[in-house]
GROMACS .gro file of C-alpha atoms in nm:
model
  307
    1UNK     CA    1  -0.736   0.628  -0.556
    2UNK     CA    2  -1.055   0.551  -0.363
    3UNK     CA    3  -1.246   0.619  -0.636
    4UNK     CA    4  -1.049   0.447  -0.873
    5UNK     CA    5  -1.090   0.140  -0.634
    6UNK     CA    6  -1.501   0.175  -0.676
    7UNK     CA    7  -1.507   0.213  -0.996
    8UNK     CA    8  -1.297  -0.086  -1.048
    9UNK     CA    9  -1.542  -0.320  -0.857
   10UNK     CA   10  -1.753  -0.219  -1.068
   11UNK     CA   11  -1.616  -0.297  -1.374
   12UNK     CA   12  -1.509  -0.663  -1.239
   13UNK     CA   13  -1.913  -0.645  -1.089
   14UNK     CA   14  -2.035  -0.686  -1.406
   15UNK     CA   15  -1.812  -0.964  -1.567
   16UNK     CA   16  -1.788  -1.161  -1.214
   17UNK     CA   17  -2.058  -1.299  -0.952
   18UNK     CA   18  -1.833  -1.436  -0.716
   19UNK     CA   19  -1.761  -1.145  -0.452
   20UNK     CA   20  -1.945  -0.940  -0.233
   21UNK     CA   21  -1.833  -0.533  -0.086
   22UNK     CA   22  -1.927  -0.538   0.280
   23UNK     CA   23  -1.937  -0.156   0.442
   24UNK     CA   24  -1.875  -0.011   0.720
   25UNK     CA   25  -2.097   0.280   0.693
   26UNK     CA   26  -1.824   0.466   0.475
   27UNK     CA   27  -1.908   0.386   0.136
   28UNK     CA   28  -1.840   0.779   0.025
   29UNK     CA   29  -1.482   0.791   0.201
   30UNK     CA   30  -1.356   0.449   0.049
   31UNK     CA   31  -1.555   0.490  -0.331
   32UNK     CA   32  -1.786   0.196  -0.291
   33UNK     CA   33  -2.059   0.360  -0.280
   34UNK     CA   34  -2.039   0.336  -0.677
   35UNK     CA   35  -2.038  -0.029  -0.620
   36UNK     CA   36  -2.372  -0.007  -0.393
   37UNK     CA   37  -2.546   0.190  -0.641
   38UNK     CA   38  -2.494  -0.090  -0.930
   39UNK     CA   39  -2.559  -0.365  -0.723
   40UNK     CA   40  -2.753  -0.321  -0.395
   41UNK     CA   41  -2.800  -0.690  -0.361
   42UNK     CA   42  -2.430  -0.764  -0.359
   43UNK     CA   43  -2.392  -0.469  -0.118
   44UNK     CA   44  -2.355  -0.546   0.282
   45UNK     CA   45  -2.393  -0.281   0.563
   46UNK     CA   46  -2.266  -0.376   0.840
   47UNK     CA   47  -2.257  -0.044   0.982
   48UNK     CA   48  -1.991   0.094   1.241
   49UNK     CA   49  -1.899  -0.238   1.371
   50UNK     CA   50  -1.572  -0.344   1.197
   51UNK     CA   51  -1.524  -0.596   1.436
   52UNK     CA   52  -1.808  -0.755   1.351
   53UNK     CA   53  -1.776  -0.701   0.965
   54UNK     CA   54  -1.482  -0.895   0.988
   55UNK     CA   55  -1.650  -1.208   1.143
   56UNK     CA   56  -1.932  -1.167   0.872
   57UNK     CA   57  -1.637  -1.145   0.578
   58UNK     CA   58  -1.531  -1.496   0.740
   59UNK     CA   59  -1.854  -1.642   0.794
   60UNK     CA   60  -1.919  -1.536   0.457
   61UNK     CA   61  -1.651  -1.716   0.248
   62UNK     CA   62  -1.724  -2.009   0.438
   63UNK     CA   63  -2.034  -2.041   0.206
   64UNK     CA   64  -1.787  -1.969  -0.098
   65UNK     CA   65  -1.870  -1.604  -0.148
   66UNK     CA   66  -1.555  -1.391  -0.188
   67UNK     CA   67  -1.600  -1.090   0.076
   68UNK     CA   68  -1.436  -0.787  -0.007
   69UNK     CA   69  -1.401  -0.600   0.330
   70UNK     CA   70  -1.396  -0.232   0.282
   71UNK     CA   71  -1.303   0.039   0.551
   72UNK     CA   72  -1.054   0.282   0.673
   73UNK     CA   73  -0.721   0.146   0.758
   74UNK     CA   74  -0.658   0.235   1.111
   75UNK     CA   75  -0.949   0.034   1.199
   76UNK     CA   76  -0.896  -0.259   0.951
   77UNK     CA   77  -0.506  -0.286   1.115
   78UNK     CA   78  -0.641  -0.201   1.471
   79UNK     CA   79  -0.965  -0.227   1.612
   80UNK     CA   80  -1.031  -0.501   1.427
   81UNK     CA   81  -0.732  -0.677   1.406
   82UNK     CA   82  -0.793  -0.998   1.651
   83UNK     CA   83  -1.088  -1.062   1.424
   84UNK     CA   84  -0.841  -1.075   1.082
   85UNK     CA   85  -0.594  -1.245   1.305
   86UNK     CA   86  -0.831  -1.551   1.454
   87UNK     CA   87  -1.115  -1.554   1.216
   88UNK     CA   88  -0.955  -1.458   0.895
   89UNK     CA   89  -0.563  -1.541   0.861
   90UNK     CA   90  -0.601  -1.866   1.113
   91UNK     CA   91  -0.857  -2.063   0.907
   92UNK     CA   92  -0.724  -1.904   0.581
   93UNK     CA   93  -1.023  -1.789   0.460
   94UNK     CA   94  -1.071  -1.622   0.104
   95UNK     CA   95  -1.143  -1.282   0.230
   96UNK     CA   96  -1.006  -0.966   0.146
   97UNK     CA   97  -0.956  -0.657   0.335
   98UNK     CA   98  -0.928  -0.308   0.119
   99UNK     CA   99  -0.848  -0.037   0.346
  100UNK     CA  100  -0.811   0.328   0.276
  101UNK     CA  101  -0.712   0.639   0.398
  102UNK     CA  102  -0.356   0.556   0.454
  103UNK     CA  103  -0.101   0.747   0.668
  104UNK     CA  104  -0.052   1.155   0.649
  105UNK     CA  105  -0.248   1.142   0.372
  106UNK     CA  106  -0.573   1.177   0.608
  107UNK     CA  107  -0.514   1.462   0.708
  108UNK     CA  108  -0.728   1.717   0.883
  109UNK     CA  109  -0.901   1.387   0.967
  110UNK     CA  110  -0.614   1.409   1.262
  111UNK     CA  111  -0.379   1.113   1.427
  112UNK     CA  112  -0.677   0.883   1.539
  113UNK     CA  113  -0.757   0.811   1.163
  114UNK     CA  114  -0.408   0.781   1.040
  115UNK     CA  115  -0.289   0.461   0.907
  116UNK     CA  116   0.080   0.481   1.021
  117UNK     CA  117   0.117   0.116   1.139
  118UNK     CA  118  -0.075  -0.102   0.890
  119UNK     CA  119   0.204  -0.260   0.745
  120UNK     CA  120   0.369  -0.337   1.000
  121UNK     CA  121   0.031  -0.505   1.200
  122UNK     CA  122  -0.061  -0.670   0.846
  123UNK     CA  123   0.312  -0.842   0.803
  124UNK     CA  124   0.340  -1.000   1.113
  125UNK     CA  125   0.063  -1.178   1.054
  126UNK     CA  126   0.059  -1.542   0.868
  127UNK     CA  127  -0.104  -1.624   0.554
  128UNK     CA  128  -0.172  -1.239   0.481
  129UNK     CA  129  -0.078  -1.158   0.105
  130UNK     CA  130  -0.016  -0.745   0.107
  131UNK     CA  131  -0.056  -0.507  -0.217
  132UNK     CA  132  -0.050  -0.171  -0.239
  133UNK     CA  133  -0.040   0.017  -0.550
  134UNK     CA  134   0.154   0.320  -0.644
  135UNK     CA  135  -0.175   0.473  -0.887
  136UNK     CA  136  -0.503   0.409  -1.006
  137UNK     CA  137  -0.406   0.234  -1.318
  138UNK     CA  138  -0.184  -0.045  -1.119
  139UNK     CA  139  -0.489  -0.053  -0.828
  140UNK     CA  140  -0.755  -0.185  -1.153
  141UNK     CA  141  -0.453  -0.396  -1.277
  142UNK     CA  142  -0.398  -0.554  -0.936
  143UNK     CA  143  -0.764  -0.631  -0.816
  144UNK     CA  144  -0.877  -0.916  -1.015
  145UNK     CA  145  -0.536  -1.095  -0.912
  146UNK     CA  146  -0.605  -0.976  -0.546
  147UNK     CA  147  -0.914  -1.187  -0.570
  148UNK     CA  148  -0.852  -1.446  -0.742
  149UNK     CA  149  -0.570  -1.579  -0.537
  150UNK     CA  150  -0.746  -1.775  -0.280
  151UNK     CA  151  -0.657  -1.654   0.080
  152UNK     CA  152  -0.645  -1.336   0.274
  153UNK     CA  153  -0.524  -0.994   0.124
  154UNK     CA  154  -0.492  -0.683   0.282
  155UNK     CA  155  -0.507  -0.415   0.023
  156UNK     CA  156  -0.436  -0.067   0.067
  157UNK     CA  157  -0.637   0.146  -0.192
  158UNK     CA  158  -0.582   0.543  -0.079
  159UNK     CA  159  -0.808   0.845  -0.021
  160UNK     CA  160  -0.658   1.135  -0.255
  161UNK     CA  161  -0.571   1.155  -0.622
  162UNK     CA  162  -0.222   1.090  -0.729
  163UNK     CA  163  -0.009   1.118  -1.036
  164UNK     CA  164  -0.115   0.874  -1.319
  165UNK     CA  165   0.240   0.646  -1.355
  166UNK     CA  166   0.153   0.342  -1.529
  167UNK     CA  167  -0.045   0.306  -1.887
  168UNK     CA  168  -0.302   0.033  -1.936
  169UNK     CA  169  -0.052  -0.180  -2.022
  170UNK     CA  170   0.103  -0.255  -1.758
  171UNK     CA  171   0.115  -0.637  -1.645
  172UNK     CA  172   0.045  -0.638  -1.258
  173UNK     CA  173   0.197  -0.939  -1.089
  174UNK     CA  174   0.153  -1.065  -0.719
  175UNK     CA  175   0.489  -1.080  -0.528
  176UNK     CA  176   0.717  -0.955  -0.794
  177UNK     CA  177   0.865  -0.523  -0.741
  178UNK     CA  178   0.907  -0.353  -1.077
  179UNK     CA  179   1.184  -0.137  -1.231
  180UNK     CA  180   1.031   0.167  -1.287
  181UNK     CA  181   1.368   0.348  -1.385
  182UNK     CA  182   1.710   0.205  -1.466
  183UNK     CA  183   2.013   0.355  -1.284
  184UNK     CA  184   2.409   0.270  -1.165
  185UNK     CA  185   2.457   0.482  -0.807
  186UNK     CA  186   2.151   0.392  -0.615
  187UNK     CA  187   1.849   0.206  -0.560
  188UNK     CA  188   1.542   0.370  -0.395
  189UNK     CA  189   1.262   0.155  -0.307
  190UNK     CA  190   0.867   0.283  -0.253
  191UNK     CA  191   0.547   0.165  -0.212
  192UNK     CA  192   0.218   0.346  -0.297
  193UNK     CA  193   0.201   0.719  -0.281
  194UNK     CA  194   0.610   0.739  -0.251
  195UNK     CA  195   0.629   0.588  -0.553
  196UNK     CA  196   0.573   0.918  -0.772
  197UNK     CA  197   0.765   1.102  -0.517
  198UNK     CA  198   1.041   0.865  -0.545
  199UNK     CA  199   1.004   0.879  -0.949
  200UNK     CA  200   1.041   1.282  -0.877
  201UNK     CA  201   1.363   1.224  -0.652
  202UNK     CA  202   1.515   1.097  -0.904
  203UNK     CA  203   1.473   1.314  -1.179
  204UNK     CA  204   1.606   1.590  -0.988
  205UNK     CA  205   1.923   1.385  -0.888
  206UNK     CA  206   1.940   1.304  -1.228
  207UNK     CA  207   2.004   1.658  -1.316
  208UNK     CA  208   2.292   1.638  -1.077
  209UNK     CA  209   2.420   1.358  -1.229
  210UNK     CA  210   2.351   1.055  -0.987
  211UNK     CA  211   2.180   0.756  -1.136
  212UNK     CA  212   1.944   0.619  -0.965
  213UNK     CA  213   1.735   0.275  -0.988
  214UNK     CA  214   1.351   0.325  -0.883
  215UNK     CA  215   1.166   0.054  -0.777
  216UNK     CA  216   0.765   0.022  -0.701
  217UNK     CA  217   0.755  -0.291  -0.453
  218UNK     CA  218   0.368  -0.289  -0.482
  219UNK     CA  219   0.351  -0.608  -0.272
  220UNK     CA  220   0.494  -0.610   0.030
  221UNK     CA  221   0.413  -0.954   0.131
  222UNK     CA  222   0.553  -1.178   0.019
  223UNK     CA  223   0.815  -0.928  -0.094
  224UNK     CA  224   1.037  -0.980  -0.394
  225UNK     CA  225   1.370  -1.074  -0.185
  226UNK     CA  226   1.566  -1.134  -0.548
  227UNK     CA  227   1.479  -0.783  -0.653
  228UNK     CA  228   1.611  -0.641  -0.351
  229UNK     CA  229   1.930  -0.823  -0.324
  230UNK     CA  230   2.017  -0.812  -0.703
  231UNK     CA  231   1.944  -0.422  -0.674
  232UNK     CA  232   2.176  -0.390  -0.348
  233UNK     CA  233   2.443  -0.577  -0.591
  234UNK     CA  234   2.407  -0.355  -0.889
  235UNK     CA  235   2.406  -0.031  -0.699
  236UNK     CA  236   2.601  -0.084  -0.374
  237UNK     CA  237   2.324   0.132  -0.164
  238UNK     CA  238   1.981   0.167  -0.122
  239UNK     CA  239   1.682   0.431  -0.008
  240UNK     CA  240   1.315   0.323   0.073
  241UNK     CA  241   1.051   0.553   0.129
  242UNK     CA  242   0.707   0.468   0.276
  243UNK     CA  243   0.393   0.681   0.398
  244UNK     CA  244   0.413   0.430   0.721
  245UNK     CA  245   0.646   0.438   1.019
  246UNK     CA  246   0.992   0.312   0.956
  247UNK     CA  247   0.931   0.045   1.192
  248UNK     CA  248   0.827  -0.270   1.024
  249UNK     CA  249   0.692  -0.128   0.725
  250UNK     CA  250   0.847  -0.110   0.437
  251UNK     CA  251   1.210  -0.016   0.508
  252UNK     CA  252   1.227  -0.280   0.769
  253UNK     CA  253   1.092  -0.508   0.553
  254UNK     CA  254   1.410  -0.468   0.299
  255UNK     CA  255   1.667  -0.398   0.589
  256UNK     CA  256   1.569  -0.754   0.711
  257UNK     CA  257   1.631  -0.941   0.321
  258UNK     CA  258   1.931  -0.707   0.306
  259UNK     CA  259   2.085  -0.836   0.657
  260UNK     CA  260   2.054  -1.175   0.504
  261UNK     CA  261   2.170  -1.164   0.112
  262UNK     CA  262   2.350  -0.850   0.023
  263UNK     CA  263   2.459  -0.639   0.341
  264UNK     CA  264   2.479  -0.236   0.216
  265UNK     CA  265   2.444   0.086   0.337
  266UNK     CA  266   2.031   0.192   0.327
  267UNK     CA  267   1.831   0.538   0.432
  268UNK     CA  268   1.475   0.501   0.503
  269UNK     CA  269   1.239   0.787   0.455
  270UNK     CA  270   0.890   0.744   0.648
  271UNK     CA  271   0.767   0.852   0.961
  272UNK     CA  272   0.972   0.862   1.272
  273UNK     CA  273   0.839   0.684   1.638
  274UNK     CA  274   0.571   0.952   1.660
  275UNK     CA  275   0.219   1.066   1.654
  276UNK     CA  276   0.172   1.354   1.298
  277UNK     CA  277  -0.015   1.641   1.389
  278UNK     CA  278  -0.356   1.680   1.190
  279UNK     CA  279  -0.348   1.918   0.859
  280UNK     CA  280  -0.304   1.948   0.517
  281UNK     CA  281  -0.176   1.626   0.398
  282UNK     CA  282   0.059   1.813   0.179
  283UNK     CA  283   0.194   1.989   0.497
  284UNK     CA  284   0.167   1.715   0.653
  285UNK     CA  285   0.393   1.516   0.399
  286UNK     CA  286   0.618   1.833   0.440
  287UNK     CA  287   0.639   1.838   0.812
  288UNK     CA  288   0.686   1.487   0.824
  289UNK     CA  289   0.997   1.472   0.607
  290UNK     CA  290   0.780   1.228   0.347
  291UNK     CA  291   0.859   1.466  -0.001
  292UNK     CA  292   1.091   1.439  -0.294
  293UNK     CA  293   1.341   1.706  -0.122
  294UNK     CA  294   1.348   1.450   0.129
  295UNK     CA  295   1.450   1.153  -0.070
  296UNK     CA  296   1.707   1.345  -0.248
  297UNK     CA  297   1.844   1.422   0.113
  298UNK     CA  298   1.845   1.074   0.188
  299UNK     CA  299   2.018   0.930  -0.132
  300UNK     CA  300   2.307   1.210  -0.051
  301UNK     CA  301   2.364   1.085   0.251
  302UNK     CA  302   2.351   0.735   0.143
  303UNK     CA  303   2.593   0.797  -0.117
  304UNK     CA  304   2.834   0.980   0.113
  305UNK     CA  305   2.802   0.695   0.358
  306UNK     CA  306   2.891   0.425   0.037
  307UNK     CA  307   3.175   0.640  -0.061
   0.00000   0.00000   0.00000
């Protein structure tokens, strides 16, 4: 995904004058180094300081550059989050925050790198739009709408390859989740690398003849409250699954629209109240409870619960 995400700038580098990639001195581990090798002079270190980078991105826009603020995410969502509180979200400016290396998926990187909270720190906060695509095809679909809409964006790009879903022509569209399969028994909502897990999940339950509807919810703010409670309607239950705590990511997200449209039974598969161990991020994912055996444990119980 990460390098998706620098070859993408790239590609919207050459056609477009109006943004800037600011660094904090990890251009290899988030792909912009591509980026900084076509165009040095639209390139900004700002070294280990994301603080700081954050009041530049600000300062920036003010001038009517669009900054494109570029780190990991555990330190865009938390050491430098009263900066993209008070000097980003407050005023509104037209910055945008792309963040990498998200959750488990870190891995021997170890707990002080993962990105288990983000969502949760990024949707408490006003004026914040939040994206984050399921593979590399919807993460070049999605940029030139996350920068064109004028405000702040946190966008969560990824560190490791993941399956190829969607072909190049999909339609990306800010604020809207997208059927990704059809089905009767039960919806399961996902966002980013859940999404071809989820997609997995139900193929398998397929086979044992439960239907289930699939959903990528790709923005997370503001989140597509009809899809939600039309889905709840259709299928009478509901799974989400998230590389993110289950507090206040995404699953609390939809438990909150559900509470207030369409009250039904829901699982959510994430990470518990804990601190992950560092590893693999496949064992990790394993460990964790975060694979498709796990979703297809969740939509059993769901169903049981709905019967």
């Amino acid at each position: 995904m990460r390098e998706a995400f620098g070859r993408a700038l790239v590609e919207l580098g050459r056609i477009r004058t109006d943004f800037v990639v600011l660094d904090a001195d990890v251009a290899g581990g988030t792909g912009t180094h591509f980026f900084r090798q076509e165009f040095p002079d639209r390139f900004i270190q700002c070294g280990i300081a994301e603080q700081n980078m954050m009041s530049v991105a600000a300062g920036l826009s003010t001038l009517g550059l669009i900054p494109i603020v570029t780190c990991y995410a555990v330190f865009a969502s938390l050491r430098s989050i009263e900066q993209a509180r008070n000097s980003i979200a407050y005023p509104k400016f037209n910055v945008k925050i792309a963040a990498s290396h998200l959750g488990l998926d870190v891995g021997p990187d170890g707990p002080t790198h993962q990105a288990i909270e983000d969502l949760a720190v990024f949707r408490s906060i006003p004026n914040f739009t939040i994206v984050s695509p399921a593979d590399p095809v919807e993460l070049k679909k999605a940029l030139p709408a996350v920068i064109d809409l004028d405000g702040p964006v946190y966008l969560r790009t990824g560190r490791s390859p993941v399956p190829t879903i969607f072909d190049e022509g999909l339609r990306f569209e800010l604020g809207r989740g997208s059927i990704i399969r059809e089905g009767r028994d039960v919806t399961i909502i996902a966002i980013g690398v859940m999404v071809h897990r989820a997609i997995e999940a139900a193929e398998r339950l397929h086979r044992e003849g439960i239907s289930c509807r699939v959903i990528n919810m790709s923005t997370i703010k503001p989140l597509d409250r009809e899809i939600i409670a039309d889905s709840a309607s259709r299928t009478g239950c509901l799974v989400t699954a998230e590389d993110h705590t289950i507090l206040g990511g995404l699953g609390g997200a939809v438990a909150e629209v559900l509470a207030e449209t369409v009250p039904v039974r829901m699982e959510r598969v994430g990470i518990r109240d804990l601190f992950a161990e560092s590893g693999d991020p496949q064992d990790l994912a394993r460990k964790y409870h975060l694979l498709p055996d796990d979703i297809v444990l969740a939509v059993r119980k769901v169903l049981r619960g709905k019967q």
